[in-house]
Amino acid sequence: MKTGLVLEGGAMRGMFTVGVLDVFIKEDIKVDGIVGVSAGAIFGVNYPSKQAGRVIAYNMEFLDDPRYMGMRSLITTGDLINKKFAYYTVPFDYYPFDNETYHNSGMPFYACVTNMLTGEAEYYRVEDIEKGMEILRASASMPFVTKPVMIDGVPYLDGGVADSIPYKYMFENGYDKLVVILTRDLGYVKSPMPPAPVKFFYRKYPEFAERLLHRHEEYNEAVKELAELEKDGKVFIIRPDAPLGIRRTERDKEKMQMVYNRGIAQGEKELAALKEFLK
């Protein structure tokens, strides 16, 4: 029986996921495969590399650094999060990623991206972080504040647009039961986006715009399906017990630390039940 791990995105809400995964690392919790989307992808790779504390450390150091993210980067590069500094300088010079441990973990990692030409989700196995960084960057690149990420001549953006919680992908690829980490509380219902700005901003990518406009429907339906799967014992869900109170592009370090701490607390709270589910 194969157990998979599914990591939802949510930009800086992903600090909740980071806290949960740091508990997994310390408790030596293992699964047979992982799929991450958006922040779940770019932060989640630190789980198979066993680098507890790394994500919160580099975000606490660089969150208010204009080289990392902010309006200066958006104006000068077209990306709110600076590609060169945030995705290449920080992870390889300041806080080196342990690619060897990641590669030898025995837990294949897949990142979900959205093809802007088709509006469909695509899933790539990331075997080497440096070689796969553009896939991770595409998965985590938010609409409206990021230029399309080109991979083999195809434009991609946020995997959460086409598949916010990619649990079906894991079931379809041979995983029997899943651990799902969400960054929204149980009572959350996603609202629709206003169509006019979406259709105007992405007029060159009508399929992508259409998927973005229907994202709320697909997300809300996925949450309902997961609730039923949880009742059937096929998934184990870890989520915040209340709204996290943090913006997607949060710059307040105190709030970010609080969300990370809530992830640790929730991970520890769920630990006994999780171990029972994994038996």
PDB file of C-alpha atoms in Angstrom:
ATOM      1  CA  MET A   1       0.000   0.000   0.000  1.00  0.00           C
ATOM      2  CA  LYS A   2       1.380   3.392  -1.049  1.00  0.00           C
ATOM      3  CA  THR A   3       0.790   6.591   0.908  1.00  0.00           C
ATOM      4  CA  GLY A   4       1.089   9.991  -0.738  1.00  0.00           C
ATOM      5  CA  LEU A   5       1.407  13.517   0.607  1.00  0.00           C
ATOM      6  CA  VAL A   6      -0.504  16.409  -0.996  1.00  0.00           C
ATOM      7  CA  LEU A   7       0.539  20.004  -0.261  1.00  0.00           C
ATOM      8  CA  GLU A   8      -1.827  22.880  -1.015  1.00  0.00           C
ATOM      9  CA  GLY A   9      -0.437  26.320  -1.879  1.00  0.00           C
ATOM     10  CA  GLY A  10      -1.441  29.749  -0.649  1.00  0.00           C
ATOM     11  CA  ALA A  11       1.744  31.863  -0.890  1.00  0.00           C
ATOM     12  CA  MET A  12       2.726  32.938   2.652  1.00  0.00           C
ATOM     13  CA  ARG A  13      -0.060  30.803   4.129  1.00  0.00           C
ATOM     14  CA  GLY A  14       2.371  28.055   3.175  1.00  0.00           C
ATOM     15  CA  MET A  15       4.256  28.853   6.385  1.00  0.00           C
ATOM     16  CA  PHE A  16       1.585  26.757   8.102  1.00  0.00           C
ATOM     17  CA  THR A  17       2.561  23.814   5.900  1.00  0.00           C
ATOM     18  CA  VAL A  18       6.233  24.458   6.640  1.00  0.00           C
ATOM     19  CA  GLY A  19       5.532  24.161  10.377  1.00  0.00           C
ATOM     20  CA  VAL A  20       3.652  20.877   9.906  1.00  0.00           C
ATOM     21  CA  LEU A  21       6.408  19.444   7.701  1.00  0.00           C
ATOM     22  CA  ASP A  22       9.106  20.432  10.184  1.00  0.00           C
ATOM     23  CA  VAL A  23       7.246  18.281  12.724  1.00  0.00           C
ATOM     24  CA  PHE A  24       7.223  15.450  10.168  1.00  0.00           C
ATOM     25  CA  ILE A  25      10.989  15.776   9.743  1.00  0.00           C
ATOM     26  CA  LYS A  26      11.695  15.742  13.471  1.00  0.00           C
ATOM     27  CA  GLU A  27       9.373  12.765  13.991  1.00  0.00           C
ATOM     28  CA  ASP A  28      10.789  10.925  10.947  1.00  0.00           C
ATOM     29  CA  ILE A  29       7.372  10.661   9.285  1.00  0.00           C
ATOM     30  CA  LYS A  30       7.767   9.195   5.802  1.00  0.00           C
ATOM     31  CA  VAL A  31       5.492   8.754   2.792  1.00  0.00           C
ATOM     32  CA  ASP A  32       5.942   7.089  -0.583  1.00  0.00           C
ATOM     33  CA  GLY A  33       5.537  10.180  -2.750  1.00  0.00           C
ATOM     34  CA  ILE A  34       4.697  13.884  -2.644  1.00  0.00           C
ATOM     35  CA  VAL A  35       2.903  16.381  -4.860  1.00  0.00           C
ATOM     36  CA  GLY A  36       3.054  20.092  -4.120  1.00  0.00           C
ATOM     37  CA  VAL A  37       1.397  23.050  -5.742  1.00  0.00           C
ATOM     38  CA  SER A  38       2.493  26.686  -5.543  1.00  0.00           C
ATOM     39  CA  ALA A  39       3.899  27.347  -2.041  1.00  0.00           C
ATOM     40  CA  GLY A  40       3.351  23.664  -1.310  1.00  0.00           C
ATOM     41  CA  ALA A  41       5.890  22.919  -4.026  1.00  0.00           C
ATOM     42  CA  ILE A  42       8.538  25.567  -3.404  1.00  0.00           C
ATOM     43  CA  PHE A  43       8.459  25.057   0.386  1.00  0.00           C
ATOM     44  CA  GLY A  44       7.604  21.350   0.382  1.00  0.00           C
ATOM     45  CA  VAL A  45      10.875  20.208  -1.199  1.00  0.00           C
ATOM     46  CA  ASN A  46      12.541  20.866   2.173  1.00  0.00           C
ATOM     47  CA  TYR A  47      10.696  17.879   3.629  1.00  0.00           C
ATOM     48  CA  PRO A  48      12.514  15.160   1.637  1.00  0.00           C
ATOM     49  CA  SER A  49      15.776  17.107   2.075  1.00  0.00           C
ATOM     50  CA  LYS A  50      15.164  16.973   5.865  1.00  0.00           C
ATOM     51  CA  GLN A  51      15.979  20.654   6.342  1.00  0.00           C
ATOM     52  CA  ALA A  52      13.719  21.577   9.231  1.00  0.00           C
ATOM     53  CA  GLY A  53      13.810  25.283  10.010  1.00  0.00           C
ATOM     54  CA  ARG A  54      15.327  26.308   6.678  1.00  0.00           C
ATOM     55  CA  VAL A  55      12.249  27.921   5.121  1.00  0.00           C
ATOM     56  CA  ILE A  56      11.274  30.004   8.138  1.00  0.00           C
ATOM     57  CA  ALA A  57      14.918  31.061   8.585  1.00  0.00           C
ATOM     58  CA  TYR A  58      15.479  32.450   5.101  1.00  0.00           C
ATOM     59  CA  ASN A  59      12.073  34.113   4.979  1.00  0.00           C
ATOM     60  CA  MET A  60      12.647  35.779   8.351  1.00  0.00           C
ATOM     61  CA  GLU A  61      15.986  37.075   7.104  1.00  0.00           C
ATOM     62  CA  PHE A  62      14.958  38.275   3.651  1.00  0.00           C
ATOM     63  CA  LEU A  63      11.221  38.995   3.767  1.00  0.00           C
ATOM     64  CA  ASP A  64      11.713  42.767   4.020  1.00  0.00           C
ATOM     65  CA  ASP A  65      14.757  42.799   1.724  1.00  0.00           C
ATOM     66  CA  PRO A  66      13.853  44.630  -1.529  1.00  0.00           C
ATOM     67  CA  ARG A  67      16.039  42.171  -3.426  1.00  0.00           C
ATOM     68  CA  TYR A  68      13.742  39.324  -2.344  1.00  0.00           C
ATOM     69  CA  MET A  69      10.241  40.563  -3.102  1.00  0.00           C
ATOM     70  CA  GLY A  70       8.211  43.746  -3.363  1.00  0.00           C
ATOM     71  CA  MET A  71       7.207  46.572  -5.639  1.00  0.00           C
ATOM     72  CA  ARG A  72      10.760  47.330  -6.741  1.00  0.00           C
ATOM     73  CA  SER A  73      11.110  43.821  -8.117  1.00  0.00           C
ATOM     74  CA  LEU A  74       7.657  43.980  -9.712  1.00  0.00           C
ATOM     75  CA  ILE A  75       8.428  47.289 -11.458  1.00  0.00           C
ATOM     76  CA  THR A  76      11.944  46.395 -12.594  1.00  0.00           C
ATOM     77  CA  THR A  77      11.480  42.713 -13.494  1.00  0.00           C
ATOM     78  CA  GLY A  78       7.732  42.135 -13.837  1.00  0.00           C
ATOM     79  CA  ASP A  79       7.841  39.632 -10.959  1.00  0.00           C
ATOM     80  CA  LEU A  80       6.788  40.444  -7.394  1.00  0.00           C
ATOM     81  CA  ILE A  81       9.210  37.794  -6.120  1.00  0.00           C
ATOM     82  CA  ASN A  82      12.628  38.393  -7.630  1.00  0.00           C
ATOM     83  CA  LYS A  83      13.681  35.460  -9.779  1.00  0.00           C
ATOM     84  CA  LYS A  84      17.446  35.802  -9.509  1.00  0.00           C
ATOM     85  CA  PHE A  85      17.714  36.595  -5.806  1.00  0.00           C
ATOM     86  CA  ALA A  86      14.814  34.622  -4.286  1.00  0.00           C
ATOM     87  CA  TYR A  87      15.016  31.499  -6.440  1.00  0.00           C
ATOM     88  CA  TYR A  88      18.737  31.222  -7.125  1.00  0.00           C
ATOM     89  CA  THR A  89      20.892  33.366  -4.814  1.00  0.00           C
ATOM     90  CA  VAL A  90      19.112  32.582  -1.525  1.00  0.00           C
ATOM     91  CA  PRO A  91      18.689  28.800  -1.961  1.00  0.00           C
ATOM     92  CA  PHE A  92      22.150  28.145  -3.374  1.00  0.00           C
ATOM     93  CA  ASP A  93      24.391  30.790  -1.770  1.00  0.00           C
ATOM     94  CA  TYR A  94      22.845  31.862   1.542  1.00  0.00           C
ATOM     95  CA  TYR A  95      20.843  28.776   2.589  1.00  0.00           C
ATOM     96  CA  PRO A  96      22.171  25.870   0.488  1.00  0.00           C
ATOM     97  CA  PHE A  97      19.631  23.202  -0.366  1.00  0.00           C
ATOM     98  CA  ASP A  98      20.684  19.635   0.467  1.00  0.00           C
ATOM     99  CA  ASN A  99      20.162  18.137  -2.962  1.00  0.00           C
ATOM    100  CA  GLU A 100      21.894  14.869  -2.056  1.00  0.00           C
ATOM    101  CA  THR A 101      19.591  14.092   0.874  1.00  0.00           C
ATOM    102  CA  TYR A 102      16.615  15.128  -1.254  1.00  0.00           C
ATOM    103  CA  HIS A 103      17.674  12.824  -4.083  1.00  0.00           C
ATOM    104  CA  ASN A 104      18.282   9.883  -1.728  1.00  0.00           C
ATOM    105  CA  SER A 105      15.074  10.330   0.291  1.00  0.00           C
ATOM    106  CA  GLY A 106      13.113   7.660  -1.565  1.00  0.00           C
ATOM    107  CA  MET A 107      10.171  10.094  -1.759  1.00  0.00           C
ATOM    108  CA  PRO A 108       9.607  11.265  -5.357  1.00  0.00           C
ATOM    109  CA  PHE A 109       8.412  14.869  -5.491  1.00  0.00           C
ATOM    110  CA  TYR A 110       6.026  16.218  -8.140  1.00  0.00           C
ATOM    111  CA  ALA A 111       5.182  19.870  -8.776  1.00  0.00           C
ATOM    112  CA  CYS A 112       1.908  20.967 -10.345  1.00  0.00           C
ATOM    113  CA  VAL A 113       1.919  23.827 -12.877  1.00  0.00           C
ATOM    114  CA  THR A 114      -0.758  25.370 -15.073  1.00  0.00           C
ATOM    115  CA  ASN A 115      -0.180  25.442 -18.847  1.00  0.00           C
ATOM    116  CA  MET A 116      -1.345  28.911 -19.915  1.00  0.00           C
ATOM    117  CA  LEU A 117      -2.074  27.803 -23.483  1.00  0.00           C
ATOM    118  CA  THR A 118      -4.422  24.978 -22.520  1.00  0.00           C
ATOM    119  CA  GLY A 119      -5.528  25.986 -19.030  1.00  0.00           C
ATOM    120  CA  GLU A 120      -4.733  22.443 -17.889  1.00  0.00           C
ATOM    121  CA  ALA A 121      -2.665  21.181 -14.972  1.00  0.00           C
ATOM    122  CA  GLU A 122       0.621  19.428 -15.695  1.00  0.00           C
ATOM    123  CA  TYR A 123       2.775  17.544 -13.208  1.00  0.00           C
ATOM    124  CA  TYR A 124       6.551  17.312 -13.308  1.00  0.00           C
ATOM    125  CA  ARG A 125       8.797  15.162 -11.189  1.00  0.00           C
ATOM    126  CA  VAL A 126      11.549  17.324  -9.689  1.00  0.00           C
ATOM    127  CA  GLU A 127      14.603  15.104  -9.316  1.00  0.00           C
ATOM    128  CA  ASP A 128      17.213  17.848  -8.959  1.00  0.00           C
ATOM    129  CA  ILE A 129      16.355  21.182  -7.354  1.00  0.00           C
ATOM    130  CA  GLU A 130      18.739  23.360  -9.354  1.00  0.00           C
ATOM    131  CA  LYS A 131      17.732  21.802 -12.663  1.00  0.00           C
ATOM    132  CA  GLY A 132      14.059  21.831 -11.662  1.00  0.00           C
ATOM    133  CA  MET A 133      13.930  25.311 -10.158  1.00  0.00           C
ATOM    134  CA  GLU A 134      12.021  26.819 -13.076  1.00  0.00           C
ATOM    135  CA  ILE A 135       9.316  24.170 -12.637  1.00  0.00           C
ATOM    136  CA  LEU A 136       9.063  25.036  -8.941  1.00  0.00           C
ATOM    137  CA  ARG A 137       9.072  28.735  -9.759  1.00  0.00           C
ATOM    138  CA  ALA A 138       6.290  28.254 -12.298  1.00  0.00           C
ATOM    139  CA  SER A 139       4.217  26.319  -9.776  1.00  0.00           C
ATOM    140  CA  ALA A 140       4.584  29.131  -7.224  1.00  0.00           C
ATOM    141  CA  SER A 141       4.182  32.093  -9.591  1.00  0.00           C
ATOM    142  CA  MET A 142       0.989  33.953  -8.698  1.00  0.00           C
ATOM    143  CA  PRO A 143      -1.243  35.403 -11.430  1.00  0.00           C
ATOM    144  CA  PHE A 144      -1.197  39.178 -12.036  1.00  0.00           C
ATOM    145  CA  VAL A 145       2.091  39.770 -10.206  1.00  0.00           C
ATOM    146  CA  THR A 146       4.325  37.344 -12.123  1.00  0.00           C
ATOM    147  CA  LYS A 147       5.295  37.031 -15.762  1.00  0.00           C
ATOM    148  CA  PRO A 148       4.671  33.652 -17.394  1.00  0.00           C
ATOM    149  CA  VAL A 149       7.495  31.204 -16.713  1.00  0.00           C
ATOM    150  CA  MET A 150       8.696  29.715 -19.986  1.00  0.00           C
ATOM    151  CA  ILE A 151       9.594  26.016 -19.991  1.00  0.00           C
ATOM    152  CA  ASP A 152      10.523  24.517 -23.369  1.00  0.00           C
ATOM    153  CA  GLY A 153       8.807  27.449 -25.048  1.00  0.00           C
ATOM    154  CA  VAL A 154       5.510  26.988 -23.178  1.00  0.00           C
ATOM    155  CA  PRO A 155       4.204  29.626 -20.722  1.00  0.00           C
ATOM    156  CA  TYR A 156       3.265  28.387 -17.241  1.00  0.00           C
ATOM    157  CA  LEU A 157       1.951  29.915 -14.031  1.00  0.00           C
ATOM    158  CA  ASP A 158       0.592  28.939 -10.601  1.00  0.00           C
ATOM    159  CA  GLY A 159      -0.351  25.264 -10.491  1.00  0.00           C
ATOM    160  CA  GLY A 160      -3.178  26.145  -8.130  1.00  0.00           C
ATOM    161  CA  VAL A 161      -5.153  27.725 -10.954  1.00  0.00           C
ATOM    162  CA  ALA A 162      -5.815  24.357 -12.583  1.00  0.00           C
ATOM    163  CA  ASP A 163      -5.454  22.033  -9.578  1.00  0.00           C
ATOM    164  CA  SER A 164      -5.362  23.697  -6.167  1.00  0.00           C
ATOM    165  CA  ILE A 165      -5.339  20.406  -4.229  1.00  0.00           C
ATOM    166  CA  PRO A 166      -3.903  17.697  -6.522  1.00  0.00           C
ATOM    167  CA  TYR A 167      -5.186  14.654  -4.635  1.00  0.00           C
ATOM    168  CA  LYS A 168      -6.763  13.087  -7.733  1.00  0.00           C
ATOM    169  CA  TYR A 169      -3.384  13.029  -9.441  1.00  0.00           C
ATOM    170  CA  MET A 170      -1.977  10.909  -6.622  1.00  0.00           C
ATOM    171  CA  PHE A 171      -4.881   8.461  -6.599  1.00  0.00           C
ATOM    172  CA  GLU A 172      -4.601   8.135 -10.385  1.00  0.00           C
ATOM    173  CA  ASN A 173      -0.908   7.297 -10.050  1.00  0.00           C
ATOM    174  CA  GLY A 174      -1.203   4.379  -7.699  1.00  0.00           C
ATOM    175  CA  TYR A 175      -1.320   5.900  -4.229  1.00  0.00           C
ATOM    176  CA  ASP A 176      -3.853   4.176  -2.006  1.00  0.00           C
ATOM    177  CA  LYS A 177      -4.274   6.738   0.757  1.00  0.00           C
ATOM    178  CA  LEU A 178      -3.197  10.331   1.206  1.00  0.00           C
ATOM    179  CA  VAL A 179      -2.109  12.821   3.823  1.00  0.00           C
ATOM    180  CA  VAL A 180      -3.350  16.259   2.719  1.00  0.00           C
ATOM    181  CA  ILE A 181      -2.068  19.499   4.243  1.00  0.00           C
ATOM    182  CA  LEU A 182      -4.390  22.444   3.598  1.00  0.00           C
ATOM    183  CA  THR A 183      -3.761  26.104   4.380  1.00  0.00           C
ATOM    184  CA  ARG A 184      -7.425  27.078   4.746  1.00  0.00           C
ATOM    185  CA  ASP A 185      -9.625  26.332   7.739  1.00  0.00           C
ATOM    186  CA  LEU A 186     -12.672  24.070   7.554  1.00  0.00           C
ATOM    187  CA  GLY A 187     -15.188  26.890   7.112  1.00  0.00           C
ATOM    188  CA  TYR A 188     -13.471  28.542   4.159  1.00  0.00           C
ATOM    189  CA  VAL A 189     -15.366  28.885   0.873  1.00  0.00           C
ATOM    190  CA  LYS A 190     -13.528  30.368  -2.116  1.00  0.00           C
ATOM    191  CA  SER A 191     -15.282  33.271  -3.860  1.00  0.00           C
ATOM    192  CA  PRO A 192     -15.321  33.955  -7.612  1.00  0.00           C
ATOM    193  CA  MET A 193     -13.028  36.525  -9.203  1.00  0.00           C
ATOM    194  CA  PRO A 194     -14.444  39.488 -11.144  1.00  0.00           C
ATOM    195  CA  PRO A 195     -14.376  38.427 -14.794  1.00  0.00           C
ATOM    196  CA  ALA A 196     -13.548  41.722 -16.491  1.00  0.00           C
ATOM    197  CA  PRO A 197      -9.985  42.204 -15.184  1.00  0.00           C
ATOM    198  CA  VAL A 198      -9.185  38.508 -15.601  1.00  0.00           C
ATOM    199  CA  LYS A 199     -10.303  38.442 -19.235  1.00  0.00           C
ATOM    200  CA  PHE A 200      -8.486  41.707 -19.982  1.00  0.00           C
ATOM    201  CA  PHE A 201      -5.229  40.843 -18.233  1.00  0.00           C
ATOM    202  CA  TYR A 202      -5.061  37.371 -19.779  1.00  0.00           C
ATOM    203  CA  ARG A 203      -6.687  38.152 -23.123  1.00  0.00           C
ATOM    204  CA  LYS A 204      -3.750  36.438 -24.877  1.00  0.00           C
ATOM    205  CA  TYR A 205      -4.440  33.272 -22.860  1.00  0.00           C
ATOM    206  CA  PRO A 206      -8.220  32.726 -22.965  1.00  0.00           C
ATOM    207  CA  GLU A 207      -8.043  29.116 -21.736  1.00  0.00           C
ATOM    208  CA  PHE A 208      -6.023  30.199 -18.725  1.00  0.00           C
ATOM    209  CA  ALA A 209      -8.439  33.065 -18.017  1.00  0.00           C
ATOM    210  CA  GLU A 210     -11.405  30.704 -18.183  1.00  0.00           C
ATOM    211  CA  ARG A 211      -9.752  28.296 -15.744  1.00  0.00           C
ATOM    212  CA  LEU A 212      -8.982  31.147 -13.369  1.00  0.00           C
ATOM    213  CA  LEU A 213     -12.617  32.271 -13.446  1.00  0.00           C
ATOM    214  CA  HIS A 214     -13.833  28.773 -12.537  1.00  0.00           C
ATOM    215  CA  ARG A 215     -11.143  28.104  -9.955  1.00  0.00           C
ATOM    216  CA  HIS A 216     -13.467  28.801  -7.017  1.00  0.00           C
ATOM    217  CA  GLU A 217     -15.952  26.173  -8.184  1.00  0.00           C
ATOM    218  CA  GLU A 218     -13.278  23.514  -8.604  1.00  0.00           C
ATOM    219  CA  TYR A 219     -11.670  24.372  -5.283  1.00  0.00           C
ATOM    220  CA  ASN A 220     -14.897  24.242  -3.290  1.00  0.00           C
ATOM    221  CA  GLU A 221     -15.868  20.952  -4.917  1.00  0.00           C
ATOM    222  CA  ALA A 222     -12.457  19.482  -4.132  1.00  0.00           C
ATOM    223  CA  VAL A 223     -12.832  20.379  -0.454  1.00  0.00           C
ATOM    224  CA  LYS A 224     -16.228  18.635  -0.382  1.00  0.00           C
ATOM    225  CA  GLU A 225     -14.799  15.512  -2.025  1.00  0.00           C
ATOM    226  CA  LEU A 226     -11.893  15.430   0.404  1.00  0.00           C
ATOM    227  CA  ALA A 227     -14.319  15.554   3.330  1.00  0.00           C
ATOM    228  CA  GLU A 228     -16.040  12.434   1.990  1.00  0.00           C
ATOM    229  CA  LEU A 229     -12.715  10.691   1.395  1.00  0.00           C
ATOM    230  CA  GLU A 230     -11.702  11.538   4.936  1.00  0.00           C
ATOM    231  CA  LYS A 231     -14.873   9.890   6.251  1.00  0.00           C
ATOM    232  CA  ASP A 232     -14.001   6.798   4.221  1.00  0.00           C
ATOM    233  CA  GLY A 233     -10.529   6.666   5.744  1.00  0.00           C
ATOM    234  CA  LYS A 234      -8.751   7.291   2.447  1.00  0.00           C
ATOM    235  CA  VAL A 235      -7.275  10.671   3.344  1.00  0.00           C
ATOM    236  CA  PHE A 236      -5.950  12.291   6.493  1.00  0.00           C
ATOM    237  CA  ILE A 237      -6.356  16.073   6.467  1.00  0.00           C
ATOM    238  CA  ILE A 238      -4.274  18.541   8.455  1.00  0.00           C
ATOM    239  CA  ARG A 239      -5.567  22.115   8.273  1.00  0.00           C
ATOM    240  CA  PRO A 240      -5.594  25.280  10.412  1.00  0.00           C
ATOM    241  CA  ASP A 241      -8.245  25.226  13.135  1.00  0.00           C
ATOM    242  CA  ALA A 242      -9.145  28.864  12.322  1.00  0.00           C
ATOM    243  CA  PRO A 243      -8.299  31.416   9.598  1.00  0.00           C
ATOM    244  CA  LEU A 244      -4.580  32.144   9.535  1.00  0.00           C
ATOM    245  CA  GLY A 245      -4.994  35.907   9.274  1.00  0.00           C
ATOM    246  CA  ILE A 246      -2.104  36.348   6.875  1.00  0.00           C
ATOM    247  CA  ARG A 247      -1.977  37.859   3.379  1.00  0.00           C
ATOM    248  CA  ARG A 248      -0.665  35.938   0.401  1.00  0.00           C
ATOM    249  CA  THR A 249       2.169  38.469   0.144  1.00  0.00           C
ATOM    250  CA  GLU A 250       2.575  39.083   3.868  1.00  0.00           C
ATOM    251  CA  ARG A 251       5.586  41.197   4.883  1.00  0.00           C
ATOM    252  CA  ASP A 252       4.984  41.167   8.640  1.00  0.00           C
ATOM    253  CA  LYS A 253       7.573  38.818  10.141  1.00  0.00           C
ATOM    254  CA  GLU A 254       5.695  38.501  13.410  1.00  0.00           C
ATOM    255  CA  LYS A 255       2.591  37.248  11.610  1.00  0.00           C
ATOM    256  CA  MET A 256       4.669  34.883   9.511  1.00  0.00           C
ATOM    257  CA  GLN A 257       6.317  33.418  12.599  1.00  0.00           C
ATOM    258  CA  MET A 258       2.891  33.030  14.210  1.00  0.00           C
ATOM    259  CA  VAL A 259       1.563  31.070  11.212  1.00  0.00           C
ATOM    260  CA  TYR A 260       4.655  28.845  11.242  1.00  0.00           C
ATOM    261  CA  ASN A 261       4.177  28.221  14.967  1.00  0.00           C
ATOM    262  CA  ARG A 262       0.535  27.312  14.345  1.00  0.00           C
ATOM    263  CA  GLY A 263       1.681  24.752  11.798  1.00  0.00           C
ATOM    264  CA  ILE A 264       4.016  23.194  14.347  1.00  0.00           C
ATOM    265  CA  ALA A 265       1.260  23.127  16.972  1.00  0.00           C
ATOM    266  CA  GLN A 266      -1.254  21.549  14.586  1.00  0.00           C
ATOM    267  CA  GLY A 267       1.292  19.004  13.383  1.00  0.00           C
ATOM    268  CA  GLU A 268       2.057  17.966  16.944  1.00  0.00           C
ATOM    269  CA  LYS A 269      -1.639  17.835  17.791  1.00  0.00           C
ATOM    270  CA  GLU A 270      -2.366  15.502  14.868  1.00  0.00           C
ATOM    271  CA  LEU A 271       0.736  13.357  15.312  1.00  0.00           C
ATOM    272  CA  ALA A 272      -0.739  10.381  17.173  1.00  0.00           C
ATOM    273  CA  ALA A 273      -3.736  10.099  14.825  1.00  0.00           C
ATOM    274  CA  LEU A 274      -1.441  10.508  11.813  1.00  0.00           C
ATOM    275  CA  LYS A 275       0.834   7.679  12.926  1.00  0.00           C
ATOM    276  CA  GLU A 276      -2.211   5.465  13.344  1.00  0.00           C
ATOM    277  CA  PHE A 277      -3.396   6.372   9.820  1.00  0.00           C
ATOM    278  CA  LEU A 278       0.026   5.559   8.379  1.00  0.00           C
ATOM    279  CA  LYS A 279       0.227   2.092   9.921  1.00  0.00           C
TER     280      LYS A 279
END
